[in-house]
Coordinates of C-alpha atoms in Angstrom, one line a residue:
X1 CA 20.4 -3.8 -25.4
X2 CA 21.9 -1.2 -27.7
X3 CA 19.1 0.2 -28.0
X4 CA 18.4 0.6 -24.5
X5 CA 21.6 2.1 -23.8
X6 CA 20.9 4.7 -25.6
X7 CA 17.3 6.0 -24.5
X8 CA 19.7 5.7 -21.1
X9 CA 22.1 8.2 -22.3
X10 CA 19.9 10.5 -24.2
X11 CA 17.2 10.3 -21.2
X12 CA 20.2 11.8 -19.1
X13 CA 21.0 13.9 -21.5
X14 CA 17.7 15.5 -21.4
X15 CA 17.6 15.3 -17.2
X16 CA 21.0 17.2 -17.5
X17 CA 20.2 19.7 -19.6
X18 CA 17.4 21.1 -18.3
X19 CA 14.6 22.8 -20.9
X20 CA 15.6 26.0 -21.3
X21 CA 17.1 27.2 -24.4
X22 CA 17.0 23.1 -25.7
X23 CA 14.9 22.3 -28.8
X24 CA 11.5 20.0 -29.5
X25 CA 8.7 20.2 -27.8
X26 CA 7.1 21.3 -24.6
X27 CA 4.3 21.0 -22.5
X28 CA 2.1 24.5 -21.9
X29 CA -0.3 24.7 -19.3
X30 CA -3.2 27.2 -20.3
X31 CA -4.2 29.9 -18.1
X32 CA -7.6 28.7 -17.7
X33 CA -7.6 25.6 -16.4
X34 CA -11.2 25.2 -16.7
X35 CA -10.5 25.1 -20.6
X36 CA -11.7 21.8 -22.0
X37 CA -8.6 20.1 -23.8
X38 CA -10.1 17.9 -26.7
X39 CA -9.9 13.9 -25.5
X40 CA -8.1 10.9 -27.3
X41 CA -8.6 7.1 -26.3
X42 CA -6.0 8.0 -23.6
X43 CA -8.6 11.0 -22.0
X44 CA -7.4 15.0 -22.1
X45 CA -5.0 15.5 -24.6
X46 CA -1.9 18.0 -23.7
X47 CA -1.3 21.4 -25.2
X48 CA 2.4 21.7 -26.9
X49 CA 4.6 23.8 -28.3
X50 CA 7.3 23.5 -30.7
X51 CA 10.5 25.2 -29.5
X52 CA 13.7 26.3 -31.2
X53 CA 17.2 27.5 -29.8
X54 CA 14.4 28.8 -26.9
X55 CA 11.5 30.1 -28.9
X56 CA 8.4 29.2 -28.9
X57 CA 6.6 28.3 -32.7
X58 CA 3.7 30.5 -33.0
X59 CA 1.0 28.1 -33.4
X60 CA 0.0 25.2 -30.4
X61 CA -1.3 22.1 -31.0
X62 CA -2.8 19.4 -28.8
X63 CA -1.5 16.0 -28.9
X64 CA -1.6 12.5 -26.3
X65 CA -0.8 12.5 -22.9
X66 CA 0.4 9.4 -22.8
X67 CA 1.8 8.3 -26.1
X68 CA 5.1 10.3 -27.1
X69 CA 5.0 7.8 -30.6
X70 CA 2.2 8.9 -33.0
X71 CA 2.8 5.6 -34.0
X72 CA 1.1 4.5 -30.6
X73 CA -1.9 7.5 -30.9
X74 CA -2.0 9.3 -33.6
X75 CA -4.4 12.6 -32.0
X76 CA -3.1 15.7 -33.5
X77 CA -5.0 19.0 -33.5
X78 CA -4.0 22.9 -33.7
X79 CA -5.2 24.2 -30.9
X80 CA -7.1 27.2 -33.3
X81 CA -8.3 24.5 -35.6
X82 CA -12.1 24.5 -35.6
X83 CA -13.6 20.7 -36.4
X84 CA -17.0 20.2 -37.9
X85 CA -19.8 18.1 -36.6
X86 CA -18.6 15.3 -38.3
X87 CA -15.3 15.1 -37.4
X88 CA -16.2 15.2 -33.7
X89 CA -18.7 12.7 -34.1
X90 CA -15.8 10.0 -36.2
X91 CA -13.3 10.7 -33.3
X92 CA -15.5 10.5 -30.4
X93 CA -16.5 6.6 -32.7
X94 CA -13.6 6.2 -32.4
X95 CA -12.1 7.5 -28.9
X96 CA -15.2 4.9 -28.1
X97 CA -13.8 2.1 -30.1
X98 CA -10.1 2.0 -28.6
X99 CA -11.4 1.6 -24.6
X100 CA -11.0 -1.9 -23.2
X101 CA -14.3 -4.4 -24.6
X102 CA -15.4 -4.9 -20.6
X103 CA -16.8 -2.5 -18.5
X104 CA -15.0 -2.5 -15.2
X105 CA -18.5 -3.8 -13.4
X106 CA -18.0 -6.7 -15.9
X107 CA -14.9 -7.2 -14.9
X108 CA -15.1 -7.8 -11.4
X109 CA -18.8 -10.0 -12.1
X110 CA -16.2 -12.1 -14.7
X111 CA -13.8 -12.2 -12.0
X112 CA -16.2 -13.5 -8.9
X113 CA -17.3 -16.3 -11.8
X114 CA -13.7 -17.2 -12.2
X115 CA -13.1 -17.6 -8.6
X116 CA -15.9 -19.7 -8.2
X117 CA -14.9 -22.5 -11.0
X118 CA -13.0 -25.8 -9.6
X119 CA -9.2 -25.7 -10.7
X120 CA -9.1 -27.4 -13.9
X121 CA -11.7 -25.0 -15.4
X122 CA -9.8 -22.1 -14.6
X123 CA -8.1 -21.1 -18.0
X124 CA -5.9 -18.1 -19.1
X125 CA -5.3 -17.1 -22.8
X126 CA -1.8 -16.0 -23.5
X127 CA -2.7 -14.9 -26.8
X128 CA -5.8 -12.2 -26.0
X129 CA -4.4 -12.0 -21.9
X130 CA -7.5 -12.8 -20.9
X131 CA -9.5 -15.2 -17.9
X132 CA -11.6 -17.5 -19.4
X133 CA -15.2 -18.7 -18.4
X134 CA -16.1 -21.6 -19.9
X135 CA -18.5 -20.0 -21.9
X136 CA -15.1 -18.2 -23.5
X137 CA -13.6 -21.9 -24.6
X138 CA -14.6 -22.4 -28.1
X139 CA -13.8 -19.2 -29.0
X140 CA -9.6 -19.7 -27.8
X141 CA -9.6 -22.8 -28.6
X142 CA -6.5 -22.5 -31.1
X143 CA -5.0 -20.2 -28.4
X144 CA -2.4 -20.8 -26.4
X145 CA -4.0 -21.9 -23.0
X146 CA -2.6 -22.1 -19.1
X147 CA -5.0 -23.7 -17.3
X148 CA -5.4 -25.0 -13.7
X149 CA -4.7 -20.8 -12.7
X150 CA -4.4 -21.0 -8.9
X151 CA -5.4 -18.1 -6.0
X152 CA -1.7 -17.5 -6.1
X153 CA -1.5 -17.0 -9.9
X154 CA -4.2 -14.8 -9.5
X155 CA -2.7 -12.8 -6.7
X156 CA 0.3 -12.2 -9.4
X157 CA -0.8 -10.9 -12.7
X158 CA 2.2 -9.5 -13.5
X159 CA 3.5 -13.1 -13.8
X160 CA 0.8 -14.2 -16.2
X161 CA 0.4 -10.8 -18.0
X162 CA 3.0 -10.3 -20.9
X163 CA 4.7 -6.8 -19.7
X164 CA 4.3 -3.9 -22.3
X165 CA 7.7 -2.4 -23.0
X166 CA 7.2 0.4 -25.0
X167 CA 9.9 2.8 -23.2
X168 CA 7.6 6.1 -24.4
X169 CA 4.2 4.9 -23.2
X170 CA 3.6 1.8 -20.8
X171 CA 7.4 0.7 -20.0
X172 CA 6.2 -2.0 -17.4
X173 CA 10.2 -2.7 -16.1
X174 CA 8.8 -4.6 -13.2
X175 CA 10.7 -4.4 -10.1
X176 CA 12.7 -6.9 -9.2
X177 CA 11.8 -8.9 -6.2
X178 CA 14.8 -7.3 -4.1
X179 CA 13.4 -4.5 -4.7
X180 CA 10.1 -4.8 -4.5
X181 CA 10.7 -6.9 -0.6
X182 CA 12.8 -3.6 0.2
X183 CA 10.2 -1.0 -0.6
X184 CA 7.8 -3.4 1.0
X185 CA 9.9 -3.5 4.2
X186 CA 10.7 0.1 4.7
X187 CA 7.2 1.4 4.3
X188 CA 6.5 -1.0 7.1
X189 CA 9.2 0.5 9.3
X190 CA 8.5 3.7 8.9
X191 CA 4.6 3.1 9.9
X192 CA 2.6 3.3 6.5
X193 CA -0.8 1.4 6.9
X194 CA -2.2 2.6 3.4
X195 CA 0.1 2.9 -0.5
X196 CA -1.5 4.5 -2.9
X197 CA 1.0 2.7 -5.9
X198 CA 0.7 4.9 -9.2
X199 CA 1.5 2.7 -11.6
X200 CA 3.9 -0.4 -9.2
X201 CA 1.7 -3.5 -9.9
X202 CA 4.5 -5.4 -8.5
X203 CA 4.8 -3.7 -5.4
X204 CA 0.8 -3.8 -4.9
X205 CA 0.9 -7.4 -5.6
X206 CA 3.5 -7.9 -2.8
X207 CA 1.7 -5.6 -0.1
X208 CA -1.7 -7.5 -0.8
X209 CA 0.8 -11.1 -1.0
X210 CA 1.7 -10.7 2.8
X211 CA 0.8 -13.4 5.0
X212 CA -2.0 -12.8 7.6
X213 CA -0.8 -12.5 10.9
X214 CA 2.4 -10.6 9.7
X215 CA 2.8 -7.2 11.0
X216 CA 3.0 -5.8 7.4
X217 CA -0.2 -7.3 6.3
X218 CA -1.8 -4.3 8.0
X219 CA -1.1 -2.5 4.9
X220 CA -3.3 -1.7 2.6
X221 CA -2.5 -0.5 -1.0
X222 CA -4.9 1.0 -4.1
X223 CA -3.3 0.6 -7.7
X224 CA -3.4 3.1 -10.1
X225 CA -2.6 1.7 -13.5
X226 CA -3.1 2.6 -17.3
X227 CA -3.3 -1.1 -18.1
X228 CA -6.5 -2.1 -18.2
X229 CA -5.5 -5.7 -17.9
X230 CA -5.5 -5.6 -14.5
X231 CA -8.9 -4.9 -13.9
X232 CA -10.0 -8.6 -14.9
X233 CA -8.2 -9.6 -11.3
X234 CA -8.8 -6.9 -8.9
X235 CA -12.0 -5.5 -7.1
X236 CA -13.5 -1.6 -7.8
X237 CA -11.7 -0.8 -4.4
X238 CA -8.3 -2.0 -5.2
X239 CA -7.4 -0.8 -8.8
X240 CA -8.5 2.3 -10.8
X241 CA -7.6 2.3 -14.7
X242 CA -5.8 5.2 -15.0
X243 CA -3.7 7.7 -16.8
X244 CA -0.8 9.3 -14.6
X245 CA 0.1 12.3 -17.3
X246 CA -3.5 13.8 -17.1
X247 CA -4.9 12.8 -14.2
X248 CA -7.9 11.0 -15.8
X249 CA -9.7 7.7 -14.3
X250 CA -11.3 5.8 -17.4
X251 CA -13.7 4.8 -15.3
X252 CA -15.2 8.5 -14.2
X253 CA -16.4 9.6 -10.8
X254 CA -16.7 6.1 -9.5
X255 CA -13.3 5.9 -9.7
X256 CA -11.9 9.0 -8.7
X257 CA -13.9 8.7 -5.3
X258 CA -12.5 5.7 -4.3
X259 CA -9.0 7.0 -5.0
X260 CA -10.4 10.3 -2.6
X261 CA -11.8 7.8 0.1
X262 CA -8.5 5.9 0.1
X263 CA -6.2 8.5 0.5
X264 CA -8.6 10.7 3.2
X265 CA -9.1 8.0 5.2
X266 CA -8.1 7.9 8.9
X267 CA -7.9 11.6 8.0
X268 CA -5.2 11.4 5.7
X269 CA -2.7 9.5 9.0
X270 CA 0.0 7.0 7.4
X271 CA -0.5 7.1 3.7
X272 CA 2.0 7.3 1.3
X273 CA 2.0 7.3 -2.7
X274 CA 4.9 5.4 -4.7
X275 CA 5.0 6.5 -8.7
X276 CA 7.2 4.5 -10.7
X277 CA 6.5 6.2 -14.2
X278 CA 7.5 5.2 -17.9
X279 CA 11.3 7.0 -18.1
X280 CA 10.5 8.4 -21.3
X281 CA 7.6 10.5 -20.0
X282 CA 7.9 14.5 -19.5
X283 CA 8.5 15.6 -16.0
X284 CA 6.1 18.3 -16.1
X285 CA 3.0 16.8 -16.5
X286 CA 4.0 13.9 -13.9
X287 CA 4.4 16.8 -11.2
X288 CA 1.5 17.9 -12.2
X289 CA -0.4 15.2 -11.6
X290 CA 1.1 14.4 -8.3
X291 CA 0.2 17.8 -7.1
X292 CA -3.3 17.3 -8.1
X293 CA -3.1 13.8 -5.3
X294 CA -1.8 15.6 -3.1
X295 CA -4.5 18.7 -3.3
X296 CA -7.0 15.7 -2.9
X297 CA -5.3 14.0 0.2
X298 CA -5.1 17.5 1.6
X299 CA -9.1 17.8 1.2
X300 CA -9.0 15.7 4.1
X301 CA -6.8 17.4 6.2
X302 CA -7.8 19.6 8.9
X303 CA -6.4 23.1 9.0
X304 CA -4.0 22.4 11.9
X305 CA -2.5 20.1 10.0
X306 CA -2.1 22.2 6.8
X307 CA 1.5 22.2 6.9
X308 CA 1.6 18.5 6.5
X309 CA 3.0 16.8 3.5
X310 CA 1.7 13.7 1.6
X311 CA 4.8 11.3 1.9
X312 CA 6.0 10.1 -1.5
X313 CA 7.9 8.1 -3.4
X314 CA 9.0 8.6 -6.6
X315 CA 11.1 6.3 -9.0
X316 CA 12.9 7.6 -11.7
X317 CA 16.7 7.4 -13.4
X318 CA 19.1 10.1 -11.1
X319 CA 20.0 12.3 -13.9
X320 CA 16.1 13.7 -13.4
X321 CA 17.1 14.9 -10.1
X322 CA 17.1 18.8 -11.3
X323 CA 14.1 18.5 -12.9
X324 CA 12.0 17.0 -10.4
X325 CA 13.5 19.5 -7.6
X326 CA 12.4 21.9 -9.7
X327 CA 8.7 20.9 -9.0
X328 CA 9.1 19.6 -5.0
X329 CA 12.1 21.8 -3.9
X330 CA 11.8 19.8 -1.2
X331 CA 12.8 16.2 -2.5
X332 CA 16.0 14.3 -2.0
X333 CA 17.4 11.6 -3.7
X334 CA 18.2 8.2 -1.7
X335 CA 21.6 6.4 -3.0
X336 CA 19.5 3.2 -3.2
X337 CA 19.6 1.5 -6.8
X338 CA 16.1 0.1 -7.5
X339 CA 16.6 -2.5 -10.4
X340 CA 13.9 -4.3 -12.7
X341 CA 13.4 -8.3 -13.4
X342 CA 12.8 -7.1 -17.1
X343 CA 15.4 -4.6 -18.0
X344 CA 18.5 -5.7 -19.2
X345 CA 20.6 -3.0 -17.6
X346 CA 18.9 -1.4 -15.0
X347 CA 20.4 -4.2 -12.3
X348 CA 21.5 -4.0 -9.1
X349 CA 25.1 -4.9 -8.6
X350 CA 27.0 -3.5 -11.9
X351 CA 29.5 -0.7 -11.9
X352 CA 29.9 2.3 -14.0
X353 CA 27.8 2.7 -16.6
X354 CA 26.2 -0.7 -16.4
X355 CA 24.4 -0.2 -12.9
X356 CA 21.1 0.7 -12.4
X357 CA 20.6 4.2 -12.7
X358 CA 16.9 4.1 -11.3
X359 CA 17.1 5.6 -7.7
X360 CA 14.2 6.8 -4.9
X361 CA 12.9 10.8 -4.3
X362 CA 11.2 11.8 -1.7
X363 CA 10.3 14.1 0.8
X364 CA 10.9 11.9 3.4
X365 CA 13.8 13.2 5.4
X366 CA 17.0 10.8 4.8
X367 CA 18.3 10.2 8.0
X368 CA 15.0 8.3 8.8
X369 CA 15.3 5.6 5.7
X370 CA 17.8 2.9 6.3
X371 CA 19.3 0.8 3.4
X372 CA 20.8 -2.7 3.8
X373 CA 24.1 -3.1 4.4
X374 CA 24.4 -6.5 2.9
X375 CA 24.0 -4.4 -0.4
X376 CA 26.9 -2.6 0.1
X377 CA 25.4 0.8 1.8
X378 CA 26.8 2.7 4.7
X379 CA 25.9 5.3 6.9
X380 CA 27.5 8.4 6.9
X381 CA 27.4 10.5 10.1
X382 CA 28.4 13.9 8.5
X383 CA 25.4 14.1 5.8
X384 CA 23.5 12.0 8.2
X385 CA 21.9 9.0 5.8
X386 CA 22.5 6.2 4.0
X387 CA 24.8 6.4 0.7
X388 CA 26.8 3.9 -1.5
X389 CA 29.9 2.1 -0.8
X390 CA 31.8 4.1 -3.4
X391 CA 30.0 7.5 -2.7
X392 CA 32.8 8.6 -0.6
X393 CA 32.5 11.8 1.7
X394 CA 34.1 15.3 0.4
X395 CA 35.8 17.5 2.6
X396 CA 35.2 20.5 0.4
X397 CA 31.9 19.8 -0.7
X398 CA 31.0 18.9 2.7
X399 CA 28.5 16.4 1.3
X400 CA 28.7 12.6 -0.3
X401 CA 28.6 14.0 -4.0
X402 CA 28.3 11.2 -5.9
X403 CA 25.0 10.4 -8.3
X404 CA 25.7 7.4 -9.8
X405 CA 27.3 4.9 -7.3
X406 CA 30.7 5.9 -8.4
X407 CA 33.8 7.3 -6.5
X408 CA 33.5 11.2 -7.9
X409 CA 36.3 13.6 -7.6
X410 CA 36.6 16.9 -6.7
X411 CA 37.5 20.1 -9.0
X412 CA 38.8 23.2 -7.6
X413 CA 38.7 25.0 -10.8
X414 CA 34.6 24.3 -10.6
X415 CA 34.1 24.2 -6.7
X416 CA 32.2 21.1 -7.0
X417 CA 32.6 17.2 -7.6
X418 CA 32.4 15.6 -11.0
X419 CA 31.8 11.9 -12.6
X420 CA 35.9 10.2 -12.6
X421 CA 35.8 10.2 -16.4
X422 CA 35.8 14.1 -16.6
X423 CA 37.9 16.6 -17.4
X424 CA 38.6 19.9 -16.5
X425 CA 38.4 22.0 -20.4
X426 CA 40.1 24.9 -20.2
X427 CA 37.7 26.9 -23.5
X428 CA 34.4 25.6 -21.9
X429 CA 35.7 26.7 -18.2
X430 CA 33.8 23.5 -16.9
X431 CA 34.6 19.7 -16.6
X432 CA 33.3 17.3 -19.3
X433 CA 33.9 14.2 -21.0
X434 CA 37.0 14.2 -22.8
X435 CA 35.9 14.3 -26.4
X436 CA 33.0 16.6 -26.0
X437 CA 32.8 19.9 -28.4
X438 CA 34.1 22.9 -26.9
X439 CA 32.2 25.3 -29.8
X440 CA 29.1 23.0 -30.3
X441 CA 25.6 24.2 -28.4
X442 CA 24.8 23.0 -24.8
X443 CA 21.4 21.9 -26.0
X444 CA 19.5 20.2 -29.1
X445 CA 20.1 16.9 -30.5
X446 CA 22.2 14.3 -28.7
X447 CA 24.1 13.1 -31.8
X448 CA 24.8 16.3 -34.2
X449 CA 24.4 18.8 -31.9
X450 CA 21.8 20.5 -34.0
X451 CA 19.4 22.9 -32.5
X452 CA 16.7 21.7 -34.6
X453 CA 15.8 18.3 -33.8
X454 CA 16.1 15.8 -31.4
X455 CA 18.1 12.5 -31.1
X456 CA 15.2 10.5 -32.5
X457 CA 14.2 12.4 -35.9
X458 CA 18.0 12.7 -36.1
X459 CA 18.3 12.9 -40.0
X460 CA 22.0 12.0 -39.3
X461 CA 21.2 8.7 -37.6
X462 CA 18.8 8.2 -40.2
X463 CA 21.3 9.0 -43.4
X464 CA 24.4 6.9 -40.9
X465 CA 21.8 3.8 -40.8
X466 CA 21.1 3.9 -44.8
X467 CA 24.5 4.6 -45.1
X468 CA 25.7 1.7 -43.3
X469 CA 23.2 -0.4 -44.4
X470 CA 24.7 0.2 -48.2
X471 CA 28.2 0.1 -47.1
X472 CA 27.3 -3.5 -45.4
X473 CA 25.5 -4.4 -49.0
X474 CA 28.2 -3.7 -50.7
X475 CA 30.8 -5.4 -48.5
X476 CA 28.4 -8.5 -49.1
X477 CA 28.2 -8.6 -52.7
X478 CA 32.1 -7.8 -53.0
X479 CA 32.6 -11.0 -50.5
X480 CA 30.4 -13.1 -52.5
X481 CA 32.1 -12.4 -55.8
X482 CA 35.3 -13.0 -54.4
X483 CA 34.3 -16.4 -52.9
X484 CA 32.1 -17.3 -56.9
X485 CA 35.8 -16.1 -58.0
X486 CA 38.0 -18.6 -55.6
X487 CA 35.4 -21.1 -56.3
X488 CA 35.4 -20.9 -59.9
X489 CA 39.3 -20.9 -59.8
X490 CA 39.4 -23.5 -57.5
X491 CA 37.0 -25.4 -60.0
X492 CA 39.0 -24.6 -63.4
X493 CA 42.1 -25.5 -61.8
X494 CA 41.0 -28.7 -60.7
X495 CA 39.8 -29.1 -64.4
X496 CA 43.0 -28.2 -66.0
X497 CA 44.9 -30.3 -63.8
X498 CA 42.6 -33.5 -64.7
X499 CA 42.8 -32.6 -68.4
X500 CA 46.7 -32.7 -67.9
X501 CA 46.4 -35.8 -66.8
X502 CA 44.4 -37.5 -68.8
X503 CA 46.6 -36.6 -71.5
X504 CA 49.9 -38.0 -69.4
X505 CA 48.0 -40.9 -69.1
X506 CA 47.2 -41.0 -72.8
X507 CA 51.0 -40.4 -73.6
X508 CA 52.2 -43.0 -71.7
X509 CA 49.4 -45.3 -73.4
X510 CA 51.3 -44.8 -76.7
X511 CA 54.2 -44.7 -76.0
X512 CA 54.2 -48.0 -74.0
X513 CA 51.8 -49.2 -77.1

């Protein structure tokens, strides 16, 4: 949870901050977008850029879209590096030998077998995540096995599939179901027949869940996912492996024409995309990607109508608000917490800095959205939407300022509101937390301050761990000395006082002799 906590923090950090004049990396976007980037097991690889106290390094390099870790891909190349015939030939072995062992034809032909089997030979292996034909059983046999999997098991994967919760690459925090019903709810209010659902299994599962006969059944949705897990339990028209930071469908053209045809149908009337990426992805590439939808959803647009918008929803922690204005100008953010069955603190319900800082943007305007007011929201007539209980209305702002559920107050000094636990500082001219450094720089690393680094290849969290780490040692071998000490004291007095005695005993013997 500690953990957590902090990728919280330093996410916000980041969001706060903003990229200019910070230090790492960045994402550059060539000029020529017809340039072929070189391809990983995750598709087109990105172009970076190392920066420092707002320069760029001279030499790019290409690295995963996906994967922030190396530990999760390992693709590095200088972007003037030159790789022989043999080298292209080992990584595209091995680009081959990281996609999923099924096709996604396979798939679906494994999937209309499994449909087909009575009950009790329908069998799920926790151990490989896999459905099971019969043909499959000798080979899990030692496996952990669920078996009897019913339609309504296989209507919820995300129930049977363990969720991968690597914050930097996958981070499947599922929504909880609150959520999820809400989402599910408002789209159907506001007259969405179609969801394209860019990586929200949950909320695809729920959509396609809905009883026939119920007005929100009407809805259709199309999941895109970079899990290819969930191929094994949908059909080619209702899931497309995918990879939201490049834009790339694994399975080619196929794919990407069924995503066109989804979102072009009815000529593009009452679709909306909701994107719930991992947190710890770059904003940049995201927004690019979206943009790239929307440019296909537009194909199908007539020219009158070329001042329309593609409704959306994105899902993302508040403290990205600048960021992701700073791509779609025209977002707002909703005051609605969305919270996550698997996340220990992003929960609906908690104050401070134990609530749930994952809200909704959109381009939606506000005053049409409604939130529930058995959750504690209210509507407030001067900013005309929905906000929190606690976000209270400013008469100076003229706006409900608060971001993060909290009561803020106002500062004259800065002409704007600010979190409770801040500070007017009178060398900095600005409000912060109480203990923050006047002198140190606005940017870099999240624990030192350095320019250099980020919060992760700290060397001072490395050198406090190691540090600790001894200090703890050491504590330990001083506490177990002193305990072989007490005991060994403990021990010889008990000895002495037996030899004394002994020899009382002894004594009185010959005396009484």
């Amino acid at each position: 949870m500690a953990a957590a906590r902090d990728s919280v923090e330093a996410g916000e950090a980041e969001g706060t901050a903003g990229r200019q004049g910070s230090s790492g990396v960045e994402v550059v976007f060539p000029s020529d977008p017809a340039a072929a980037a070189p391809l990983c097991p995750h598709g087109p690889t990105l172009l970076f850029v190392k920066v420092s106290q707002g320069k760029e390094e001279t030499r790019r390099f290409y690295a995963c879209s996906a994967c922030r870790d190396r530990k999760d891909c390992n693709f590095f190349q200088w972007e003037d590096e030159k790789l022989s015939e043999a080298r292209l030939a080992a990584r595209e072995a091995h680009n081959q030998s990281c996609q999923p062992p099924l096709s996604r034809r396979q798939c679906v032909e494994r999937y209309l077998r499994f449909i087909e089997l009575p009950l009790a030979q329908r069998k799920f292996c926790r151990r490989c995540q896999q459905l099971l034909l019969p043909e499959d059983w000798g080979e899990h046999r030692k496996h952990h096995l669920v078996g009897d999997i019913s339609v309504t098991q296989l209507r919820r994967p995300s129930q049977l599939l363990y969720p991968l919760e690597n914050k930097k690459t996958h981070a499947q925090y599922l929504f909880a179901d609150r959520s999820c019903q809400f989402l599910v709810d408002l789209l159907s209010t506001l007259g969405f027949r179609r969801v394209l659902c860019v990586g929200t299994p949950r909320l695809h599962e729920l959509i396609r869940l809905t009883a026939p006969g119920d007005k929100k059944s009407n809805i259709k949705s199309l999941l895109l996912d970079i899990d290819f897990r969930y191929s094994q339990f949908y059909m080619e028209d209702s899931f497309c492996h995918y990879n939201m930071f490049n834009h790339h469908f694994f399975d080619g053209k196929a794919a990407l024409e069924v995503c066109r045809a989804f979102l072009q149908e009815d000529k593009g009337e009452r679709v909306i995309m909701v994107t719930d990426p991992p947190f710890g992805g770059l904003v940049e590439p995201l927004a690019i990607t979206f943009k790239k939808l929307i440019a296909m959803w537009k194909e199908g647009q007539s020219q009158d109508n070329s001042h329309k918008e593609l409704p959306i929803f994105w899902i993302f922690p508040y403290f990205f608000e600048s960021r992701i204005c700073q791509f779609f100008p025209g977002f707002c953010m909703l005051d609605y917490q969305v919270d996550y069955d698997n996340h220990a603190l992003y929960k609906h319900g908690k104050t401070g800095r134990k609530q749930s800082p994952v809200r909704i943007f959109t381009n939606i305007p506000p005053n049409k959205i409604v939130l529930p007011t058995e959750e504690g929201y209210r509507f407030c007539p001067l900013c005309q939407r929905y906000v929190s209980l606690e976000n209270q209305h400013c008469e100076h702002c003229n706006s409900c300022t608060s971001k993060d559920g909290r009561k803020w107050k106002h500062c004259f000094l800065c002409r704007k509101c600010v979190k409770p636990s801040w500070i007017h500082c009178g060398i900095c001219s600005h409000c912060a937390v109480p203990d923050h450094s006047c002198e140190g720089p606005k940017d870099g690393c999240f624990v030192c301050a350095e320019l250099g680094h980020k919060r992760s290849t700290c060397p001072n969290v490395r050198l406090s761990a190691s540090t600790n780490k001894a200090v703890r040692k050491q504590k330990q071998r001083k506490s177990n000395k002193m305990k072989m000490e007490t005991t060994k004291g403990q021990s010889m007095n008990h000895t002495s006082v037996t030899r004394r005695k002994k020899r009382k005993e002894r004594a009185h013997q010959y005396l009484c002799s």
